[in-house]
């Protein structure tokens, strides 16, 4: 495997030195897209937020700023991501506003029916079975809770399909595929948005 391919594979589960480099880059690299995604959040006043596949923790931090009344639980299955997200958010963690923990979205060990908002930025490409993982998200949300997915890829753009071939286990999903998996997992009232000039998508679903 070429060095670039080895590096780009770190997006799926950052590990070791290359993983640290990847996570450092993700916080800045995804910020603009993540903020575009967050601009579609409905008027909500969440008290409990789950940020899933949190990577370096920048988006967990941003959610904590946008919803100062909320407690944010940031989850990732990569030790490297958890370490970076913890360091990035150390003040919020110290003040009791955030917890960063290691966990897999395919088997979430979070209290059921407890979260008002769950978010997933640039991560569902790697989730092992959309329907099964979305059902896990559904399980932790309260009735009426919101799940927001934000992806850089709409599942058809050339750049991402190129990465799909290079990154083991990556799958670029179309909005239709995401919406269908959300419905099967028990979500209703789904709204989807496509960026006017980029392949970015945001899908917002209610439990
Ligand atoms: C491309 S990074 C995106 C990180 C961050 N959300 C962002 O937008 O910058 C994907 C992250 O999802 C995490 N991830 C992938 N599959 C996961 C799973 N099944 N459970 C928990 N985290 C997962 C990876 O470890 C990685 O940190």
mmCIF file of C-alpha atoms and ligand atoms in Angstrom:
data_model
loop_
_atom_site.group_PDB
_atom_site.id
_atom_site.type_symbol
_atom_site.label_atom_id
_atom_site.label_comp_id
_atom_site.label_asym_id
_atom_site.label_seq_id
_atom_site.Cartn_x
_atom_site.Cartn_y
_atom_site.Cartn_z
ATOM 1 C CA UNK A 1 0.000 0.000 0.000
ATOM 2 C CA UNK A 2 1.397 3.442 -0.896
ATOM 3 C CA UNK A 3 2.040 5.942 1.879
ATOM 4 C CA UNK A 4 -0.847 8.198 0.786
ATOM 5 C CA UNK A 5 -3.244 5.260 0.872
ATOM 6 C CA UNK A 6 -2.000 4.261 4.338
ATOM 7 C CA UNK A 7 -2.495 7.854 5.523
ATOM 8 C CA UNK A 8 -5.938 8.327 3.993
ATOM 9 C CA UNK A 9 -7.071 5.037 5.611
ATOM 10 C CA UNK A 10 -6.556 6.775 8.954
ATOM 11 C CA UNK A 11 -9.891 8.574 8.412
ATOM 12 C CA UNK A 12 -11.754 5.345 9.274
ATOM 13 C CA UNK A 13 -10.114 4.688 12.636
ATOM 14 C CA UNK A 14 -7.145 6.932 13.440
ATOM 15 C CA UNK A 15 -4.287 4.988 15.026
ATOM 16 C CA UNK A 16 -0.647 5.691 15.887
ATOM 17 C CA UNK A 17 1.412 8.619 14.647
ATOM 18 C CA UNK A 18 -0.336 8.864 11.275
ATOM 19 C CA UNK A 19 -3.687 8.744 13.041
ATOM 20 C CA UNK A 20 -2.644 11.669 15.257
ATOM 21 C CA UNK A 21 -1.686 13.666 12.174
ATOM 22 C CA UNK A 22 -5.013 12.832 10.526
ATOM 23 C CA UNK A 23 -7.079 13.817 13.574
ATOM 24 C CA UNK A 24 -5.201 17.112 13.934
ATOM 25 C CA UNK A 25 -6.073 17.922 10.313
ATOM 26 C CA UNK A 26 -9.742 16.897 10.605
ATOM 27 C CA UNK A 27 -10.638 19.524 13.202
ATOM 28 C CA UNK A 28 -9.713 22.375 10.860
ATOM 29 C CA UNK A 29 -10.475 20.577 7.610
ATOM 30 C CA UNK A 30 -14.109 19.811 8.448
ATOM 31 C CA UNK A 31 -15.020 23.004 10.320
ATOM 32 C CA UNK A 32 -16.616 24.917 7.435
ATOM 33 C CA UNK A 33 -18.720 21.964 6.336
ATOM 34 C CA UNK A 34 -19.709 21.132 9.916
ATOM 35 C CA UNK A 35 -20.848 24.732 10.509
ATOM 36 C CA UNK A 36 -22.859 24.650 7.278
ATOM 37 C CA UNK A 37 -24.481 21.457 8.577
ATOM 38 C CA UNK A 38 -25.215 22.988 11.979
ATOM 39 C CA UNK A 39 -26.945 25.928 10.268
ATOM 40 C CA UNK A 40 -29.755 23.435 9.470
ATOM 41 C CA UNK A 41 -30.389 22.450 13.053
ATOM 42 C CA UNK A 42 -33.994 23.145 13.981
ATOM 43 C CA UNK A 43 -34.843 25.396 16.929
ATOM 44 C CA UNK A 44 -33.963 23.046 19.748
ATOM 45 C CA UNK A 45 -32.787 23.549 23.309
ATOM 46 C CA UNK A 46 -31.075 20.256 24.016
ATOM 47 C CA UNK A 47 -29.963 19.334 27.504
ATOM 48 C CA UNK A 48 -28.170 16.136 26.448
ATOM 49 C CA UNK A 49 -26.220 15.882 23.184
ATOM 50 C CA UNK A 50 -24.416 12.820 21.797
ATOM 51 C CA UNK A 51 -21.706 13.659 19.221
ATOM 52 C CA UNK A 52 -20.932 10.337 17.529
ATOM 53 C CA UNK A 53 -17.671 9.556 15.721
ATOM 54 C CA UNK A 54 -16.358 12.778 17.219
ATOM 55 C CA UNK A 55 -12.809 12.605 15.812
ATOM 56 C CA UNK A 56 -10.708 15.454 17.195
ATOM 57 C CA UNK A 57 -13.654 16.948 19.073
ATOM 58 C CA UNK A 58 -13.997 20.305 17.360
ATOM 59 C CA UNK A 59 -17.679 19.787 16.569
ATOM 60 C CA UNK A 60 -18.426 18.613 20.105
ATOM 61 C CA UNK A 61 -16.827 21.860 21.287
ATOM 62 C CA UNK A 62 -18.869 23.919 18.832
ATOM 63 C CA UNK A 63 -22.115 22.250 19.946
ATOM 64 C CA UNK A 64 -21.193 23.007 23.548
ATOM 65 C CA UNK A 65 -20.755 26.698 22.638
ATOM 66 C CA UNK A 66 -24.033 26.811 20.685
ATOM 67 C CA UNK A 67 -25.971 25.048 23.467
ATOM 68 C CA UNK A 68 -24.359 26.212 26.726
ATOM 69 C CA UNK A 69 -27.141 24.636 28.798
ATOM 70 C CA UNK A 70 -26.378 21.186 27.367
ATOM 71 C CA UNK A 71 -24.084 18.400 28.423
ATOM 72 C CA UNK A 72 -22.244 16.915 25.450
ATOM 73 C CA UNK A 73 -21.164 13.278 25.347
ATOM 74 C CA UNK A 74 -18.611 12.812 22.571
ATOM 75 C CA UNK A 75 -17.992 9.230 21.443
ATOM 76 C CA UNK A 76 -15.428 7.648 19.134
ATOM 77 C CA UNK A 77 -14.008 4.147 18.856
ATOM 78 C CA UNK A 78 -10.496 5.369 18.134
ATOM 79 C CA UNK A 79 -8.206 5.903 21.128
ATOM 80 C CA UNK A 80 -6.346 8.575 19.171
ATOM 81 C CA UNK A 81 -9.575 10.474 18.429
ATOM 82 C CA UNK A 82 -10.689 10.221 22.058
ATOM 83 C CA UNK A 83 -7.304 11.570 23.250
ATOM 84 C CA UNK A 84 -7.408 14.509 20.831
ATOM 85 C CA UNK A 85 -11.067 15.343 21.565
ATOM 86 C CA UNK A 86 -10.298 15.220 25.298
ATOM 87 C CA UNK A 87 -7.332 17.549 24.957
ATOM 88 C CA UNK A 88 -9.240 19.903 22.610
ATOM 89 C CA UNK A 89 -12.161 20.197 25.047
ATOM 90 C CA UNK A 90 -10.299 20.011 28.359
ATOM 91 C CA UNK A 91 -11.880 23.151 29.802
ATOM 92 C CA UNK A 92 -15.414 22.022 28.969
ATOM 93 C CA UNK A 93 -14.672 18.603 30.452
ATOM 94 C CA UNK A 94 -13.253 20.196 33.613
ATOM 95 C CA UNK A 95 -16.371 22.342 34.001
ATOM 96 C CA UNK A 96 -18.629 19.284 33.688
ATOM 97 C CA UNK A 97 -20.096 20.346 30.324
ATOM 98 C CA UNK A 98 -18.643 17.462 28.341
ATOM 99 C CA UNK A 99 -17.597 13.841 28.551
ATOM 100 C CA UNK A 100 -15.440 12.219 25.878
ATOM 101 C CA UNK A 101 -15.563 8.445 25.822
ATOM 102 C CA UNK A 102 -14.461 5.514 23.726
ATOM 103 C CA UNK A 103 -17.325 3.591 22.170
ATOM 104 C CA UNK A 104 -18.622 2.004 19.010
ATOM 105 C CA UNK A 105 -21.793 3.327 17.385
ATOM 106 C CA UNK A 106 -22.763 -0.200 16.405
ATOM 107 C CA UNK A 107 -23.128 -1.015 20.105
ATOM 108 C CA UNK A 108 -23.719 2.236 21.987
ATOM 109 C CA UNK A 109 -23.297 1.990 25.738
ATOM 110 C CA UNK A 110 -25.180 5.174 26.542
ATOM 111 C CA UNK A 111 -28.385 5.551 28.534
ATOM 112 C CA UNK A 112 -31.484 4.828 26.476
ATOM 113 C CA UNK A 113 -34.134 7.510 25.747
ATOM 114 C CA UNK A 114 -31.859 10.183 27.216
ATOM 115 C CA UNK A 115 -30.538 12.456 24.454
ATOM 116 C CA UNK A 116 -32.327 15.370 22.820
ATOM 117 C CA UNK A 117 -29.849 15.684 19.954
ATOM 118 C CA UNK A 118 -27.403 13.276 18.318
ATOM 119 C CA UNK A 119 -24.960 14.321 15.618
ATOM 120 C CA UNK A 120 -22.671 12.519 13.167
ATOM 121 C CA UNK A 121 -20.234 14.527 11.057
ATOM 122 C CA UNK A 122 -18.210 12.804 8.333
ATOM 123 C CA UNK A 123 -18.451 9.460 10.047
ATOM 124 C CA UNK A 124 -21.378 7.340 8.824
ATOM 125 C CA UNK A 125 -19.296 6.277 5.783
ATOM 126 C CA UNK A 126 -17.503 3.925 8.169
ATOM 127 C CA UNK A 127 -20.413 2.683 10.266
ATOM 128 C CA UNK A 128 -20.894 -1.073 9.909
ATOM 129 C CA UNK A 129 -24.489 -1.207 8.623
ATOM 130 C CA UNK A 130 -26.439 2.040 8.506
ATOM 131 C CA UNK A 131 -29.734 0.637 9.665
ATOM 132 C CA UNK A 132 -28.248 -1.202 12.631
ATOM 133 C CA UNK A 133 -26.203 1.843 13.758
ATOM 134 C CA UNK A 134 -29.093 4.274 13.215
ATOM 135 C CA UNK A 135 -31.221 1.973 15.407
ATOM 136 C CA UNK A 136 -28.580 2.407 18.127
ATOM 137 C CA UNK A 137 -28.891 6.194 17.777
ATOM 138 C CA UNK A 138 -32.674 5.919 17.864
ATOM 139 C CA UNK A 139 -32.415 3.908 21.095
ATOM 140 C CA UNK A 140 -30.505 6.637 22.976
ATOM 141 C CA UNK A 141 -32.756 9.516 21.804
ATOM 142 C CA UNK A 142 -35.806 10.688 23.692
ATOM 143 C CA UNK A 143 -39.107 10.695 21.815
ATOM 144 C CA UNK A 144 -39.010 13.779 19.563
ATOM 145 C CA UNK A 145 -35.204 13.837 19.698
ATOM 146 C CA UNK A 146 -33.244 14.962 16.633
ATOM 147 C CA UNK A 147 -30.507 13.114 14.749
ATOM 148 C CA UNK A 148 -28.400 15.186 12.360
ATOM 149 C CA UNK A 149 -26.005 13.668 9.818
ATOM 150 C CA UNK A 150 -23.552 15.876 7.915
ATOM 151 C CA UNK A 151 -21.430 14.492 5.069
ATOM 152 C CA UNK A 152 -18.990 16.059 2.657
ATOM 153 C CA UNK A 153 -20.149 13.541 0.054
ATOM 154 C CA UNK A 154 -23.603 13.172 -1.467
ATOM 155 C CA UNK A 155 -22.693 9.637 -2.499
ATOM 156 C CA UNK A 156 -22.208 10.513 -6.162
ATOM 157 C CA UNK A 157 -19.310 12.984 -6.272
ATOM 158 C CA UNK A 158 -16.177 11.774 -8.025
ATOM 159 C CA UNK A 159 -13.690 12.785 -5.334
ATOM 160 C CA UNK A 160 -15.412 10.790 -2.597
ATOM 161 C CA UNK A 161 -16.005 7.776 -4.823
ATOM 162 C CA UNK A 162 -12.251 7.790 -5.454
ATOM 163 C CA UNK A 163 -11.652 7.723 -1.663
ATOM 164 C CA UNK A 164 -14.243 4.950 -1.321
ATOM 165 C CA UNK A 165 -12.015 2.764 -3.509
ATOM 166 C CA UNK A 166 -8.926 3.617 -1.439
ATOM 167 C CA UNK A 167 -10.312 3.394 2.112
ATOM 168 C CA UNK A 168 -11.170 -0.046 3.451
ATOM 169 C CA UNK A 169 -14.761 -0.278 4.636
ATOM 170 C CA UNK A 170 -15.774 3.217 3.420
ATOM 171 C CA UNK A 171 -19.171 3.629 1.800
ATOM 172 C CA UNK A 172 -20.456 6.906 0.350
ATOM 173 C CA UNK A 173 -24.217 7.028 0.794
ATOM 174 C CA UNK A 174 -26.812 8.939 -1.193
ATOM 175 C CA UNK A 175 -29.485 10.973 0.609
ATOM 176 C CA UNK A 176 -32.063 8.416 -0.539
ATOM 177 C CA UNK A 177 -30.110 5.560 1.024
ATOM 178 C CA UNK A 178 -29.625 7.480 4.296
ATOM 179 C CA UNK A 179 -33.317 8.448 4.470
ATOM 180 C CA UNK A 180 -34.410 4.882 3.833
ATOM 181 C CA UNK A 181 -32.090 3.496 6.556
ATOM 182 C CA UNK A 182 -33.342 6.176 8.973
ATOM 183 C CA UNK A 183 -36.974 5.197 8.352
ATOM 184 C CA UNK A 184 -36.157 1.520 8.857
ATOM 185 C CA UNK A 185 -34.427 2.418 12.134
ATOM 186 C CA UNK A 186 -37.556 4.153 13.434
ATOM 187 C CA UNK A 187 -37.034 7.816 12.474
ATOM 188 C CA UNK A 188 -39.755 9.958 10.914
ATOM 189 C CA UNK A 189 -40.072 13.539 9.654
ATOM 190 C CA UNK A 190 -36.814 13.603 7.715
ATOM 191 C CA UNK A 191 -35.483 16.752 6.024
ATOM 192 C CA UNK A 192 -32.449 16.747 3.728
ATOM 193 C CA UNK A 193 -30.347 19.613 2.414
ATOM 194 C CA UNK A 194 -27.754 19.772 -0.362
ATOM 195 C CA UNK A 195 -25.158 22.557 -0.517
ATOM 196 C CA UNK A 196 -25.737 24.850 -3.498
ATOM 197 C CA UNK A 197 -22.291 24.357 -5.028
ATOM 198 C CA UNK A 198 -20.613 21.479 -3.170
ATOM 199 C CA UNK A 199 -21.583 17.829 -2.682
ATOM 200 C CA UNK A 200 -22.207 18.456 1.029
ATOM 201 C CA UNK A 201 -25.381 17.047 2.540
ATOM 202 C CA UNK A 202 -27.217 17.394 5.843
ATOM 203 C CA UNK A 203 -29.990 15.051 6.908
ATOM 204 C CA UNK A 204 -32.129 15.889 9.936
ATOM 205 C CA UNK A 205 -34.448 13.209 11.336
ATOM 206 C CA UNK A 206 -36.813 13.064 14.319
ATOM 207 C CA UNK A 207 -37.451 10.102 16.564
HETATM 208 C C1 LIG B 1 -13.435 11.199 9.128
HETATM 209 S S1 LIG B 1 -13.429 11.147 10.881
HETATM 210 C C2 LIG B 1 -14.542 12.492 11.266
HETATM 211 C C3 LIG B 1 -14.332 13.025 12.646
HETATM 212 C C4 LIG B 1 -15.213 14.197 13.060
HETATM 213 N N1 LIG B 1 -16.584 13.804 13.188
HETATM 214 C C5 LIG B 1 -15.067 15.331 12.099
HETATM 215 O O1 LIG B 1 -16.028 15.685 11.383
HETATM 216 O O2 LIG B 1 -13.980 15.896 12.028
HETATM 217 C C6 LIG B 1 -14.384 9.721 11.259
HETATM 218 C C7 LIG B 1 -14.393 9.399 12.731
HETATM 219 O O3 LIG B 1 -15.430 8.441 12.977
HETATM 220 C C8 LIG B 1 -14.937 7.484 13.870
HETATM 221 N N2 LIG B 1 -15.710 6.243 13.703
HETATM 222 C C9 LIG B 1 -15.831 5.508 12.578
HETATM 223 N N3 LIG B 1 -16.601 4.443 12.802
HETATM 224 C C10 LIG B 1 -16.977 4.482 14.105
HETATM 225 C C11 LIG B 1 -17.762 3.635 14.934
HETATM 226 N N4 LIG B 1 -18.308 2.499 14.465
HETATM 227 N N5 LIG B 1 -17.945 3.997 16.214
HETATM 228 C C12 LIG B 1 -17.385 5.126 16.715
HETATM 229 N N6 LIG B 1 -16.614 5.962 15.978
HETATM 230 C C13 LIG B 1 -16.414 5.649 14.679
HETATM 231 C C14 LIG B 1 -13.458 7.350 13.517
HETATM 232 O O4 LIG B 1 -12.686 6.770 14.528
HETATM 233 C C15 LIG B 1 -13.079 8.782 13.207
HETATM 234 O O5 LIG B 1 -12.606 9.464 14.355
#
